PDB file of C-alpha atoms in Angstrom:
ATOM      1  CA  UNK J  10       3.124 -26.169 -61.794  1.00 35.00           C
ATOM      2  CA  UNK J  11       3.932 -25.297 -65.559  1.00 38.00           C
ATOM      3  CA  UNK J  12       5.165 -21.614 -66.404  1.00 32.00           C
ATOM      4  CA  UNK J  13       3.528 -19.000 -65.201  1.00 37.00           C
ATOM      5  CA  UNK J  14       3.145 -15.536 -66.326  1.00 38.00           C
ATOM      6  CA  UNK J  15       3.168 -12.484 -64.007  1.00 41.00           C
ATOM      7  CA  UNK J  16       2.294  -8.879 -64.494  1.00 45.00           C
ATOM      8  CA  UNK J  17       4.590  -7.503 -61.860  1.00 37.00           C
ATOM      9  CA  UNK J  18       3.441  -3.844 -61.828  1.00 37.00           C
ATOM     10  CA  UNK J  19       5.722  -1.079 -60.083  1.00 35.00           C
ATOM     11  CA  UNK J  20       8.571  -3.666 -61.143  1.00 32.00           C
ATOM     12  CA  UNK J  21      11.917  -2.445 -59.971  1.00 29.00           C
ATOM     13  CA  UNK J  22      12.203  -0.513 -62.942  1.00 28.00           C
ATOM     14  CA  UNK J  23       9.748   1.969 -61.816  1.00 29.00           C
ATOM     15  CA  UNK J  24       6.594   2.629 -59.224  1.00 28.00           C
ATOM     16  CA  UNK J  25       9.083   3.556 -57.006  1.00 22.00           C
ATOM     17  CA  UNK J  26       7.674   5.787 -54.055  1.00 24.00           C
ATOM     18  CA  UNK J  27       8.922   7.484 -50.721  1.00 21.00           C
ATOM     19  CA  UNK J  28       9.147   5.026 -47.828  1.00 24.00           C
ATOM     20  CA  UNK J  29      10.552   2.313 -49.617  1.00 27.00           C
ATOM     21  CA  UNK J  30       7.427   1.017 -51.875  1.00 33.00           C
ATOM     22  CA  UNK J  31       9.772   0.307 -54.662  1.00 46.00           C
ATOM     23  CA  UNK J  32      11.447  -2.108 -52.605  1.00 68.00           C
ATOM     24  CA  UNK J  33       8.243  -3.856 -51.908  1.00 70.00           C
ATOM     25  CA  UNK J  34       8.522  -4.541 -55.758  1.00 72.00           C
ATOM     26  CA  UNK J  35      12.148  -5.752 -55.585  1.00 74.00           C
ATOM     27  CA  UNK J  36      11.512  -8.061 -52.930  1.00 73.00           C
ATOM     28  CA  UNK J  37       8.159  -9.456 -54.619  1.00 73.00           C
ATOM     29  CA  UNK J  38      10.314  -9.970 -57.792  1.00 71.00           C
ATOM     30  CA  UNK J  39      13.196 -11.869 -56.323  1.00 73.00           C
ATOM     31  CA  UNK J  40      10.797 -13.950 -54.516  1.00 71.00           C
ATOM     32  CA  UNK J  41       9.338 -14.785 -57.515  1.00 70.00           C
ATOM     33  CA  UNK J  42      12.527 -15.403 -59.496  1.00 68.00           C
ATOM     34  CA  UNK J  43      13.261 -17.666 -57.199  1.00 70.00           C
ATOM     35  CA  UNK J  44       9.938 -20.011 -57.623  1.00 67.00           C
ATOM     36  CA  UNK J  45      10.222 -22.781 -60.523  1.00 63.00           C
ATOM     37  CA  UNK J  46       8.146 -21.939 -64.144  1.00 63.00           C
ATOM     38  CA  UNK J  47       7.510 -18.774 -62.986  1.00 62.00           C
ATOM     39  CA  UNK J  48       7.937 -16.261 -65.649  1.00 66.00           C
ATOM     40  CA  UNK J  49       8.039 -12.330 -64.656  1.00 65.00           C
ATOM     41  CA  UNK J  50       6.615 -10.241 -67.053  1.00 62.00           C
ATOM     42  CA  UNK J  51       7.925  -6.686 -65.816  1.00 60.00           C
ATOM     43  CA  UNK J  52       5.794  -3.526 -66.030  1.00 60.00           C
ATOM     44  CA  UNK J  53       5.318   0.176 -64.646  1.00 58.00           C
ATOM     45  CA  UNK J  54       2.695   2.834 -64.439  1.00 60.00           C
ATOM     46  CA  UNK J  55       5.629   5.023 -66.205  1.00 55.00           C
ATOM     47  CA  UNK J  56       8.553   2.893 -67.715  1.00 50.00           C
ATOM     48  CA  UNK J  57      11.533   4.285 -67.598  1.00 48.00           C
ATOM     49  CA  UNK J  58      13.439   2.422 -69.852  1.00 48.00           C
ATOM     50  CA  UNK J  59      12.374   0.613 -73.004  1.00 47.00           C
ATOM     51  CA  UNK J  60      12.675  -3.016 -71.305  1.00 50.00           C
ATOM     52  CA  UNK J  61       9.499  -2.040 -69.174  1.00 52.00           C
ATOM     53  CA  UNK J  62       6.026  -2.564 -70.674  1.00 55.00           C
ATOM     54  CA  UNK J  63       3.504   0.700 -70.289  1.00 56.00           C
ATOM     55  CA  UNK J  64       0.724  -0.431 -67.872  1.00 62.00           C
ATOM     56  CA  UNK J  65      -1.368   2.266 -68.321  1.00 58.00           C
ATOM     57  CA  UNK J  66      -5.115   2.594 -68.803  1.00 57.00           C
ATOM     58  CA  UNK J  67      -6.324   1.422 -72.404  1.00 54.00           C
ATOM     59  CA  UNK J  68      -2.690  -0.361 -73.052  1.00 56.00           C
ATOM     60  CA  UNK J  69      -3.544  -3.235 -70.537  1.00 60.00           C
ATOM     61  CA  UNK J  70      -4.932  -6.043 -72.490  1.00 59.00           C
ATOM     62  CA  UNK J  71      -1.726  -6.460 -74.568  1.00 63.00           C
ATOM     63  CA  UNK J  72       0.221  -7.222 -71.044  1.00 67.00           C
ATOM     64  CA  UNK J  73      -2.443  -9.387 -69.986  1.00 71.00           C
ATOM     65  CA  UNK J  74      -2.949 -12.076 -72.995  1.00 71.00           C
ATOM     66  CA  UNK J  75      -0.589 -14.616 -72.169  1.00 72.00           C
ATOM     67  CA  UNK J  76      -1.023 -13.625 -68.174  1.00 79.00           C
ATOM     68  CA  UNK J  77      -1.904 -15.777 -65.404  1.00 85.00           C
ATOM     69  CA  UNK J  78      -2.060 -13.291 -62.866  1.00 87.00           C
ATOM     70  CA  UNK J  79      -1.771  -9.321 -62.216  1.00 86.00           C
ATOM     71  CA  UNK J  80       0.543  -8.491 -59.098  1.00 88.00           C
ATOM     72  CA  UNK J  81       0.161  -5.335 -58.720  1.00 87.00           C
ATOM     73  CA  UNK J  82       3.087  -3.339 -56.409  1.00 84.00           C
ATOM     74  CA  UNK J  83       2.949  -0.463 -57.703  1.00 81.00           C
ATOM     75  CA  UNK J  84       2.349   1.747 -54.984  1.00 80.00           C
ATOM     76  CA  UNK J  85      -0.327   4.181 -56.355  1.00 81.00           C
ATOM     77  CA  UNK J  86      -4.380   3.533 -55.634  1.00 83.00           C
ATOM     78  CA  UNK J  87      -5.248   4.339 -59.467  1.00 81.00           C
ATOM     79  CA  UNK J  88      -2.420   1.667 -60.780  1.00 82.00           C
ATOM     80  CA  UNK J  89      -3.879  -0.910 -58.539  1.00 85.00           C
ATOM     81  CA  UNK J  90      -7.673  -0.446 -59.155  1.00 84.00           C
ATOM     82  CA  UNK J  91      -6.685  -0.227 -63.359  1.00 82.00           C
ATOM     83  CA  UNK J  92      -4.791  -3.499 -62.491  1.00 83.00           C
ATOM     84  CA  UNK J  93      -7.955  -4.810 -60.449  1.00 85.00           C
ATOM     85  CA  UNK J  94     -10.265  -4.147 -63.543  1.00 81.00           C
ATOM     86  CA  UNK J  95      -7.982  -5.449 -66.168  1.00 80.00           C
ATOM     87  CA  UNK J  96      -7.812  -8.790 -64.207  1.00 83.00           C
ATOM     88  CA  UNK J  97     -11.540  -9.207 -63.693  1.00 81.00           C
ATOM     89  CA  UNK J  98     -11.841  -8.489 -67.375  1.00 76.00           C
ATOM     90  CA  UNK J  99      -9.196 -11.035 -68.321  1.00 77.00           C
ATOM     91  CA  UNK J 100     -10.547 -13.612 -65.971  1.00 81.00           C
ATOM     92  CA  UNK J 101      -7.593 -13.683 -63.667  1.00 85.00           C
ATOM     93  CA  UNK J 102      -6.320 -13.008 -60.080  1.00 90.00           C
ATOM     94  CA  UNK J 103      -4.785  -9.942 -58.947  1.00 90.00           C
ATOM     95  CA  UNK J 104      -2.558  -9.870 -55.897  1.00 92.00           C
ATOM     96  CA  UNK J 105      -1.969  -6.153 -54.755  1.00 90.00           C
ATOM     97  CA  UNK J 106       0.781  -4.666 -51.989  1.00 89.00           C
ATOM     98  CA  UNK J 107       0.139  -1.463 -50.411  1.00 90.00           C
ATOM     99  CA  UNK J 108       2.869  -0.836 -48.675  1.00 86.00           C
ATOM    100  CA  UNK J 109       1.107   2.788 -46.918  1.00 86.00           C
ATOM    101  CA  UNK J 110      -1.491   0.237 -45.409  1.00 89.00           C
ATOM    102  CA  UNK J 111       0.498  -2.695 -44.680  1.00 91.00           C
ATOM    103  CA  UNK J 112      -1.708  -4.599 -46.423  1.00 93.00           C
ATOM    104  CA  UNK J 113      -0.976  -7.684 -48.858  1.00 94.00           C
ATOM    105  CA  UNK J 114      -4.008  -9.431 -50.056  1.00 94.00           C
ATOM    106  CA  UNK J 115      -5.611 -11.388 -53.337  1.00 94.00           C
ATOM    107  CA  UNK J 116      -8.982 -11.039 -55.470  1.00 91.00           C
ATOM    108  CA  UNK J 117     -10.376 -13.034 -58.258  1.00 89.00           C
ATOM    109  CA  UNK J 118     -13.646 -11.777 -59.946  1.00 83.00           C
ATOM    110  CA  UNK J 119     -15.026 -14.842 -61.023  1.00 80.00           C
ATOM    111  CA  UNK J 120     -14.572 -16.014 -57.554  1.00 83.00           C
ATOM    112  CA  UNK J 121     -16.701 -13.760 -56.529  1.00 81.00           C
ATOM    113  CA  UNK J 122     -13.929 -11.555 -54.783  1.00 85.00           C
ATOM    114  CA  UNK J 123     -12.898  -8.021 -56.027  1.00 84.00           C
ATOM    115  CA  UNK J 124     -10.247  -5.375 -54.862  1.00 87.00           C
ATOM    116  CA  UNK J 125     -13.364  -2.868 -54.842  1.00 81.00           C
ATOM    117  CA  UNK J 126     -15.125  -5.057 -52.252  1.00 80.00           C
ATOM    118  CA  UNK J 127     -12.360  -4.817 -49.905  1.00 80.00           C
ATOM    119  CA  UNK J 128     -11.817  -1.171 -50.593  1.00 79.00           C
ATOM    120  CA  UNK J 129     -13.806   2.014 -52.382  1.00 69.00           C
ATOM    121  CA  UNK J 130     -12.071   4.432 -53.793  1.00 68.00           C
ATOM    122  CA  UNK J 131     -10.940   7.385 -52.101  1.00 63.00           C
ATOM    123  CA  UNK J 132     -11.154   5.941 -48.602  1.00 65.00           C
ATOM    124  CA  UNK J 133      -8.738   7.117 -46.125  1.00 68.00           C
ATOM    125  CA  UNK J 134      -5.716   4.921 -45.842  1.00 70.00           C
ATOM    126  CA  UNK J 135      -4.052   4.819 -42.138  1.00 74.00           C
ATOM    127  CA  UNK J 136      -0.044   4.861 -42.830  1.00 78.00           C
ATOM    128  CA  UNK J 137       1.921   1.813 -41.432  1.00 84.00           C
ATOM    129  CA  UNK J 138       5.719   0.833 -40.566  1.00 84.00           C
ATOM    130  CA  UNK J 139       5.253  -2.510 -42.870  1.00 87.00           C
ATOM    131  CA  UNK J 140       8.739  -3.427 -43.809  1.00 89.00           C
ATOM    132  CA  UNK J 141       8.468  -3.328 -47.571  1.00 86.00           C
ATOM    133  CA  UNK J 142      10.727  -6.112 -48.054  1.00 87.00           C
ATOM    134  CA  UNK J 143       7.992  -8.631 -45.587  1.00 90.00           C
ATOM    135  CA  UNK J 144       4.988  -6.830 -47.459  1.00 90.00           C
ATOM    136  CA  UNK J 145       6.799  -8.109 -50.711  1.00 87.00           C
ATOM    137  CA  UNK J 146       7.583 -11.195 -49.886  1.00 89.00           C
ATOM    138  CA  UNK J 147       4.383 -12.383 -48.481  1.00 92.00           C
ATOM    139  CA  UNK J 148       2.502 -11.142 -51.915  1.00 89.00           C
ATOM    140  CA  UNK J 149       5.165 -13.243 -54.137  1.00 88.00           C
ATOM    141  CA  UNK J 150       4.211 -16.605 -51.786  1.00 90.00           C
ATOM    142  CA  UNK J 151       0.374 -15.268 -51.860  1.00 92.00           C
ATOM    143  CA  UNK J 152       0.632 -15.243 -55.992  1.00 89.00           C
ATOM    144  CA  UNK J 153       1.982 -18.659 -56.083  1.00 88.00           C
ATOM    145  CA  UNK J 154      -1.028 -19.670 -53.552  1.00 90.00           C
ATOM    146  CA  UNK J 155      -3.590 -18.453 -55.270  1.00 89.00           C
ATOM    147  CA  UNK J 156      -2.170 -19.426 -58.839  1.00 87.00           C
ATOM    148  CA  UNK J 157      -2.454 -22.851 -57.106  1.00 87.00           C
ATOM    149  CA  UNK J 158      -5.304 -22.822 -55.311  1.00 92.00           C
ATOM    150  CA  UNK J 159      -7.944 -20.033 -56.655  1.00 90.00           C
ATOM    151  CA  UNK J 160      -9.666 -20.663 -53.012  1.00 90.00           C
ATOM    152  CA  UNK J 161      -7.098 -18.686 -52.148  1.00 92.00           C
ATOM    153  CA  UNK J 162      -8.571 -15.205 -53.144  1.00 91.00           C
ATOM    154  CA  UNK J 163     -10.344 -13.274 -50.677  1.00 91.00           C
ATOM    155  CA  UNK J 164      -7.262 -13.855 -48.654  1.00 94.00           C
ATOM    156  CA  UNK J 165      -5.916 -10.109 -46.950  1.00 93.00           C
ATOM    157  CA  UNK J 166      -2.634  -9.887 -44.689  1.00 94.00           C
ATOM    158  CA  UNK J 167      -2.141  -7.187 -42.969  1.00 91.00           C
ATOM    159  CA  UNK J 168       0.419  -5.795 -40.911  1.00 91.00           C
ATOM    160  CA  UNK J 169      -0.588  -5.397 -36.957  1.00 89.00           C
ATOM    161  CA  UNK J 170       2.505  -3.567 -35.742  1.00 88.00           C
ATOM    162  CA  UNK J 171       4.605  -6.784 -35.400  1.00 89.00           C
ATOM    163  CA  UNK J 172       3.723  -9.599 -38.101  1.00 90.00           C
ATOM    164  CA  UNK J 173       1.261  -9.711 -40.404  1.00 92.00           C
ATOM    165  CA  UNK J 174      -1.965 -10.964 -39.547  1.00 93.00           C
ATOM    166  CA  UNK J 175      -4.580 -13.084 -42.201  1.00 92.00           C
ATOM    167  CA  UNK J 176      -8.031 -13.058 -42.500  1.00 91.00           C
ATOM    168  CA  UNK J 177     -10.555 -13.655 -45.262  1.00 89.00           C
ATOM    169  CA  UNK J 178     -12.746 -11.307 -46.801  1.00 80.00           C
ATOM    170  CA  UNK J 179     -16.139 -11.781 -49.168  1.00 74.00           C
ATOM    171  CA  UNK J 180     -18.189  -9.723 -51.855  1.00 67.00           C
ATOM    172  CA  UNK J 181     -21.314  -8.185 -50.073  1.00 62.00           C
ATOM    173  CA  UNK J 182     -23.779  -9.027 -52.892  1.00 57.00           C
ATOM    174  CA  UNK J 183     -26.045  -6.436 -51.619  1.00 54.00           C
ATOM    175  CA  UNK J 184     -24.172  -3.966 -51.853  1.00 55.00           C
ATOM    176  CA  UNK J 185     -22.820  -2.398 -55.520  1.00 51.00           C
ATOM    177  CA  UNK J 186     -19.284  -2.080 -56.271  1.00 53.00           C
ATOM    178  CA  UNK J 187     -18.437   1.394 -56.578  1.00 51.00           C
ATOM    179  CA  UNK J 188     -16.253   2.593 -59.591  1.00 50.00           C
ATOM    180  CA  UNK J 189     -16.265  -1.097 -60.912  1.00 48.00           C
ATOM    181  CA  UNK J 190     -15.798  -1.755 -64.458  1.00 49.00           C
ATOM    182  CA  UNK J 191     -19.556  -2.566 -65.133  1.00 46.00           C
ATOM    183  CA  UNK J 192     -20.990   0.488 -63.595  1.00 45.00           C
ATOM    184  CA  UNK J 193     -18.110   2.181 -65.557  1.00 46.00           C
ATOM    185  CA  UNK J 194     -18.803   1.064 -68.584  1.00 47.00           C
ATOM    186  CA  UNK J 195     -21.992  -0.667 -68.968  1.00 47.00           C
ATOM    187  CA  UNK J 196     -24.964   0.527 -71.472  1.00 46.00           C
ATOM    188  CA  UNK J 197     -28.385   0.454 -71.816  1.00 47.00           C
ATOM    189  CA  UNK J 198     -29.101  -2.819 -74.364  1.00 48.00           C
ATOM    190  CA  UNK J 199     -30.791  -0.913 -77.949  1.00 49.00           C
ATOM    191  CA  UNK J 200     -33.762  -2.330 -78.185  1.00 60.00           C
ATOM    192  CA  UNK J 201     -35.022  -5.643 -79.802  1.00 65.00           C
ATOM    193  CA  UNK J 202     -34.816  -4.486 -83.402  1.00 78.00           C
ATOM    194  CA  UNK J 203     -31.216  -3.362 -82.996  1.00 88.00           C
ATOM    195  CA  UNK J 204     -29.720  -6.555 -81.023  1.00 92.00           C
ATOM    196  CA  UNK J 205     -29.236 -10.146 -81.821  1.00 93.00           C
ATOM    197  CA  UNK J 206     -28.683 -12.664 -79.208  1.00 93.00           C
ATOM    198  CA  UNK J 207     -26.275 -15.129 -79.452  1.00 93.00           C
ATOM    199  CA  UNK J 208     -28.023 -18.459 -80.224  1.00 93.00           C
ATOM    200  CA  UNK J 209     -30.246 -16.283 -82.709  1.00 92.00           C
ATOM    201  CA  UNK J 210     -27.665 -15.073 -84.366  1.00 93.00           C
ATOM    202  CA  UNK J 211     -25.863 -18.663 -84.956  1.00 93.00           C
ATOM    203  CA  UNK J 212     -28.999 -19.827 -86.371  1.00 90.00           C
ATOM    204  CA  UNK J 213     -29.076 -17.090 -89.091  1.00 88.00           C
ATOM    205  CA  UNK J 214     -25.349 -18.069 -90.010  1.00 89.00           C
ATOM    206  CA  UNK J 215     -26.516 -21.394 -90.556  1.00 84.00           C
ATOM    207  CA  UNK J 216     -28.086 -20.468 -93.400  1.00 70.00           C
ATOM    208  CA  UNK J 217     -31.404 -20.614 -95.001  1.00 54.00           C
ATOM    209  CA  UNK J 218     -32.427 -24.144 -94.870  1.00 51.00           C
ATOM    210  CA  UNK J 219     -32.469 -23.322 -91.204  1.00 47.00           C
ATOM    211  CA  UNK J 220     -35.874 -24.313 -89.541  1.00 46.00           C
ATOM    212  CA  UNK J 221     -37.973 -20.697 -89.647  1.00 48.00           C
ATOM    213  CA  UNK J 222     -35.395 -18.589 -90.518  1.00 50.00           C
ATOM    214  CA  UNK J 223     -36.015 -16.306 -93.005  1.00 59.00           C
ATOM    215  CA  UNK J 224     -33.805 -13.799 -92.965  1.00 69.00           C
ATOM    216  CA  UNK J 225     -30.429 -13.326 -94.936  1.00 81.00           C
ATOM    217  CA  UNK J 226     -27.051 -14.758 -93.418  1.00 88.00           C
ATOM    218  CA  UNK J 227     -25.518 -10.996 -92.025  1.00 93.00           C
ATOM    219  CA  UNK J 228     -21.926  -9.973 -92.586  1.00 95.00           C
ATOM    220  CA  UNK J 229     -20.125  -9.782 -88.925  1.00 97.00           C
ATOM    221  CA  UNK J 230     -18.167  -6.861 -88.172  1.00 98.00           C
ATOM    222  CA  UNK J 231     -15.752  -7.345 -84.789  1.00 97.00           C
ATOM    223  CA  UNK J 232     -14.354  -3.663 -83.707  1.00 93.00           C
ATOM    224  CA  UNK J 233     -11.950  -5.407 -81.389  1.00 90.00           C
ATOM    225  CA  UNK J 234      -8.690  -4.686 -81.120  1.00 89.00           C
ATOM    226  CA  UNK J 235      -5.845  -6.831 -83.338  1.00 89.00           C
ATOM    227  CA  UNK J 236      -4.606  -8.733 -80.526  1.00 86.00           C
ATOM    228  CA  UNK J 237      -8.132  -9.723 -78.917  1.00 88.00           C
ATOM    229  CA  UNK J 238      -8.773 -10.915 -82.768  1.00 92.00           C
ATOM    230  CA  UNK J 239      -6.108 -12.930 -82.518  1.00 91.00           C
ATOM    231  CA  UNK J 240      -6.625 -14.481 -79.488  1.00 90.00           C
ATOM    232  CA  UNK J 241     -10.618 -15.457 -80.424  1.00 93.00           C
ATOM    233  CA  UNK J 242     -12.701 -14.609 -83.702  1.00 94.00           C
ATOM    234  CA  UNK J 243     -15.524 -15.483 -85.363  1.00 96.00           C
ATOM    235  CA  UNK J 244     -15.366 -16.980 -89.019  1.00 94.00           C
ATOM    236  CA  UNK J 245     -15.737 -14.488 -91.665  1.00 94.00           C
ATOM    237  CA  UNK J 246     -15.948 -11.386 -89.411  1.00 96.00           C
ATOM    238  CA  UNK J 247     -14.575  -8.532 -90.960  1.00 97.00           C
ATOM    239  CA  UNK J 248     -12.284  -6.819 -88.567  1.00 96.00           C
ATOM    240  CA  UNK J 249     -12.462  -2.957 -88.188  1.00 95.00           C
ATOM    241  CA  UNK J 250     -11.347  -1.508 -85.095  1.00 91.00           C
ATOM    242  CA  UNK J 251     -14.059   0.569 -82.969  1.00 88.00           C
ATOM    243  CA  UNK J 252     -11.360   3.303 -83.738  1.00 85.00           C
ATOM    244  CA  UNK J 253     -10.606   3.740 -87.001  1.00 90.00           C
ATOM    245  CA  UNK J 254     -14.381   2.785 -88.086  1.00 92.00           C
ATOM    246  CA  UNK J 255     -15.250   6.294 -88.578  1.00 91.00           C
ATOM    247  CA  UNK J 256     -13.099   6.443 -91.261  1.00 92.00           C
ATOM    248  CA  UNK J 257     -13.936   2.992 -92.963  1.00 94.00           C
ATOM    249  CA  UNK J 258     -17.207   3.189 -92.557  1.00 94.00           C
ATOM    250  CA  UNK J 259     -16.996   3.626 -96.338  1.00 94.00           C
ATOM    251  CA  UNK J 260     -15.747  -0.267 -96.645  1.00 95.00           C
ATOM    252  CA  UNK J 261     -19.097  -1.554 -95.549  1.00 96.00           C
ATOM    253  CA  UNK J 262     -22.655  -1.679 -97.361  1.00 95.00           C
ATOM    254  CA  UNK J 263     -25.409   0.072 -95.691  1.00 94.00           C
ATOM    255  CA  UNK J 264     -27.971  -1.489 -97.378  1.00 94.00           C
ATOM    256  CA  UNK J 265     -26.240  -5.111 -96.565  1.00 94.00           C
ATOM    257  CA  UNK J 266     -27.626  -6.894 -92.978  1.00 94.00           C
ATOM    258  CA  UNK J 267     -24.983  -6.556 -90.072  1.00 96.00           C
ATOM    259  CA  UNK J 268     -24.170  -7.793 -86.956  1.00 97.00           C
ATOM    260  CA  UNK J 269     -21.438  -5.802 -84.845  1.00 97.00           C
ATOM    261  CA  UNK J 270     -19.575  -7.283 -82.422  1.00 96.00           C
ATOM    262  CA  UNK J 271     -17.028  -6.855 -79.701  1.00 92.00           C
ATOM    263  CA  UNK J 272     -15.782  -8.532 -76.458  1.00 89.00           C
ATOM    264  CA  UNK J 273     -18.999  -8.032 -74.112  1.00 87.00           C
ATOM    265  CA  UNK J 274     -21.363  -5.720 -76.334  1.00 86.00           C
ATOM    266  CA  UNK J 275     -20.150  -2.115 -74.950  1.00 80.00           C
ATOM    267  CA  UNK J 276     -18.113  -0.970 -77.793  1.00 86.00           C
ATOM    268  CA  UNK J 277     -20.286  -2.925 -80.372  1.00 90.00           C
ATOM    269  CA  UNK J 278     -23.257  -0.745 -78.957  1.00 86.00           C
ATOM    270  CA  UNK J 279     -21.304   2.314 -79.443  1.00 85.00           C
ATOM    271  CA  UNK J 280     -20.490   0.722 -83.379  1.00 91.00           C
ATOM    272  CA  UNK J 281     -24.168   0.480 -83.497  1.00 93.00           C
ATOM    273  CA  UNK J 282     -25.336   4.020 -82.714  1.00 89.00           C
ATOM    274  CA  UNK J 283     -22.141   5.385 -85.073  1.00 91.00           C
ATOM    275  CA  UNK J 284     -23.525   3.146 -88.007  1.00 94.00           C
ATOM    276  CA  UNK J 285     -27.183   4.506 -87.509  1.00 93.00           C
ATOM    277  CA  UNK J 286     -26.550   7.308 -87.825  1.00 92.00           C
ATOM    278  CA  UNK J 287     -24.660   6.662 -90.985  1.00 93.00           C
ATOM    279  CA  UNK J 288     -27.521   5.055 -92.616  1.00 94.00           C
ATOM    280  CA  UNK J 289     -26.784   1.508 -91.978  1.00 95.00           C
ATOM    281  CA  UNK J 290     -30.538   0.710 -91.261  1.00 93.00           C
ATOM    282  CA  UNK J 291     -29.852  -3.199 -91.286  1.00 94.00           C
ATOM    283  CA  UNK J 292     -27.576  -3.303 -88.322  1.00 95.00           C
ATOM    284  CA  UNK J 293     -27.482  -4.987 -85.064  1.00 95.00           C
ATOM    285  CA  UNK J 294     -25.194  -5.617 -82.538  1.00 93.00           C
ATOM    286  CA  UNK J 295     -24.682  -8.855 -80.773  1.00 94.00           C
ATOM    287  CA  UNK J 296     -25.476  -8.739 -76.972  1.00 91.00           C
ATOM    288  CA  UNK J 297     -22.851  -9.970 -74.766  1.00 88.00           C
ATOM    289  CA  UNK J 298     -20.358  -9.603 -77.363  1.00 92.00           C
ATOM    290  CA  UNK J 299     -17.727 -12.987 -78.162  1.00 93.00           C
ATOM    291  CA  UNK J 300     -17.991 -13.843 -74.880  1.00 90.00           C
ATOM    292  CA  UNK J 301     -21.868 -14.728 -75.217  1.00 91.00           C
ATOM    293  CA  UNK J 302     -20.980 -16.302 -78.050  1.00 95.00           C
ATOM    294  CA  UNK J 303     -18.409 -18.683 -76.125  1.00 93.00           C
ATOM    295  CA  UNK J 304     -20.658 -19.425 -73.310  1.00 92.00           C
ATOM    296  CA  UNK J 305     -24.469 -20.100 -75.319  1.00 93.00           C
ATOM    297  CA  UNK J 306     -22.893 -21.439 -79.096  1.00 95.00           C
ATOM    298  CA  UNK J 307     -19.153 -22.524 -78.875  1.00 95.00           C
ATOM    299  CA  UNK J 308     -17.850 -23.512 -74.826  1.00 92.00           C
ATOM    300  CA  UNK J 309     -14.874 -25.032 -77.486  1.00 94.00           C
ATOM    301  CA  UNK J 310     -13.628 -21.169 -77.758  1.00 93.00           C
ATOM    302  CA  UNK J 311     -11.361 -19.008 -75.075  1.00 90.00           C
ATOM    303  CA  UNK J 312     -12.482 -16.491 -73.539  1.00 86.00           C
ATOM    304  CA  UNK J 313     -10.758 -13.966 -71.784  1.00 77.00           C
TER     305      UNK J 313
END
């Protein structure tokens, strides 16, 4: 199967919880020690040593570059919905363990399949006996399933008393996902004047011998983060992260066209409205971020 690399969350280094949910952890981690090219990549809502990676909201993309799924044992509701969302935005499976459920199961967002379909947030939870080391287990073999056959999400076990029992579950398109990412953290497109899409935007940096373009070739500022930059870029870009642009701001020309970017368009549309109001009257922001870009100009680049 080739290595594989797991965020294990509420890893035996910490997670832990009463009623033996840290052991749910242990025994997903030895079963997945145990699998060939599997790689563990260890992680905890609150490390408690310095050999366990931070998963913690606004910390999780670093974790997740070189991932290939999010396994998420961690015990606690918000750990495993952060995990959920940092795997649909990465573009991988998560397989989650709640051991106060009994419940094992797997979701992939681009398979149409989300935790949040399965679950809203703040619904009751009825408390089980699930032994954690069964509840464990099963999610290692589950991982490993759906790693090799992505089919395999929408899958939920869940523990009847005696043995767990498996069924399948799909995405209501009807109905909205509470909480999700999008509704989270979506907003409103500026208008025309203000965006660029993709494919117009590769035409201007093709220059001016470019068949009714007129305009002048824009500089491209990504306010990504350093690892996402290095993952994926655009040529040229100048890289300023959306947080420290406030105070470089003074490194650009506002009288100079622009064209912010970021990963989907949500921080560059936040860029945007900060360099308006700074003057820069020439900017835009590229809808649909790098990840537009990869699916309408360039399929050659990775997206994430």
């Amino acid at each position: 199967m080739g290595s594989r690399y797991f965020g294990a969350r509420g890893s035996s280094h910490g997670g832990r919880r009463a009623g033996g949910r840290g052991d749910a952890a242990r025994a997903a981690r030895t079963a997945l020690d145990r699998e060939p090219g599997f790689e563990v990549i260890a992680a905890s809502p609150a490390p408690r040593d310095s050999g366990t990676a931070a998963f913690v909201e606004g910390r999780t993309f670093d974790l997740l570059l070189e991932a290939d799924l999010v396994l998420d044992a961690s015990g606690d509701a918000a750990t495993r919905y952060l995990a959920n969302d940092a795997a649909a935005v990465r573009g991988i499976p998560l397989v989650w363990v709640d051991t106060a459920a009994g419940e094992v199961g797997a979701a992939f967002d681009e398979r149409g399949v989300d935790y949040r379909d399965l679950h809203a947030p703040d619904a009751p939870v009825a408390p089980t006996d699930a032994p954690a080391d069964v509840l464990g287990g099963s999610a290692a073999e589950l991982a490993a399933a759906v790693l090799a056959d992505p089919g395999m999400a929408g899958t939920v076990r869940a523990w009847d008393g005696a043995t767990l029992q498996q069924r399948r579950y799909a995405r209501d398109s009807a109905v909205a996902r509470p909480g999700s990412l999008e509704e989270r953290t979506t907003i409103p497109e500026p208008d025309d004047a203000s965006s660029i899409s993709a494919p117009a935007l590769a035409k201007l940096l093709a220059g001016a011998t470019t068949l009714g373009i007129h305009e002048p070739v824009p500089t491209l500022l990504d306010v990504r983060e350093a690892p996402e930059v290095s993952f994926v870029s655009l040529p040229g870009a100048v890289h300023i992260p959306m947080g420290e642009l406030p105070a470089r701001i003074g490194e650009l020309d506002p009288t100079a066209p622009l064209v912010v970017f970021c990963h989907h368009g949500v921080r560059s549309s936040r860029a945007l409205g900060l360099l308006q109001r700074a003057g820069f009257t020439r900017a835009r922001h590229l809808t649909g971020g790098i990840d537009a870009w990869a699916v309408q100009v360039d399929p050659s680049l990775p997206r994430y």
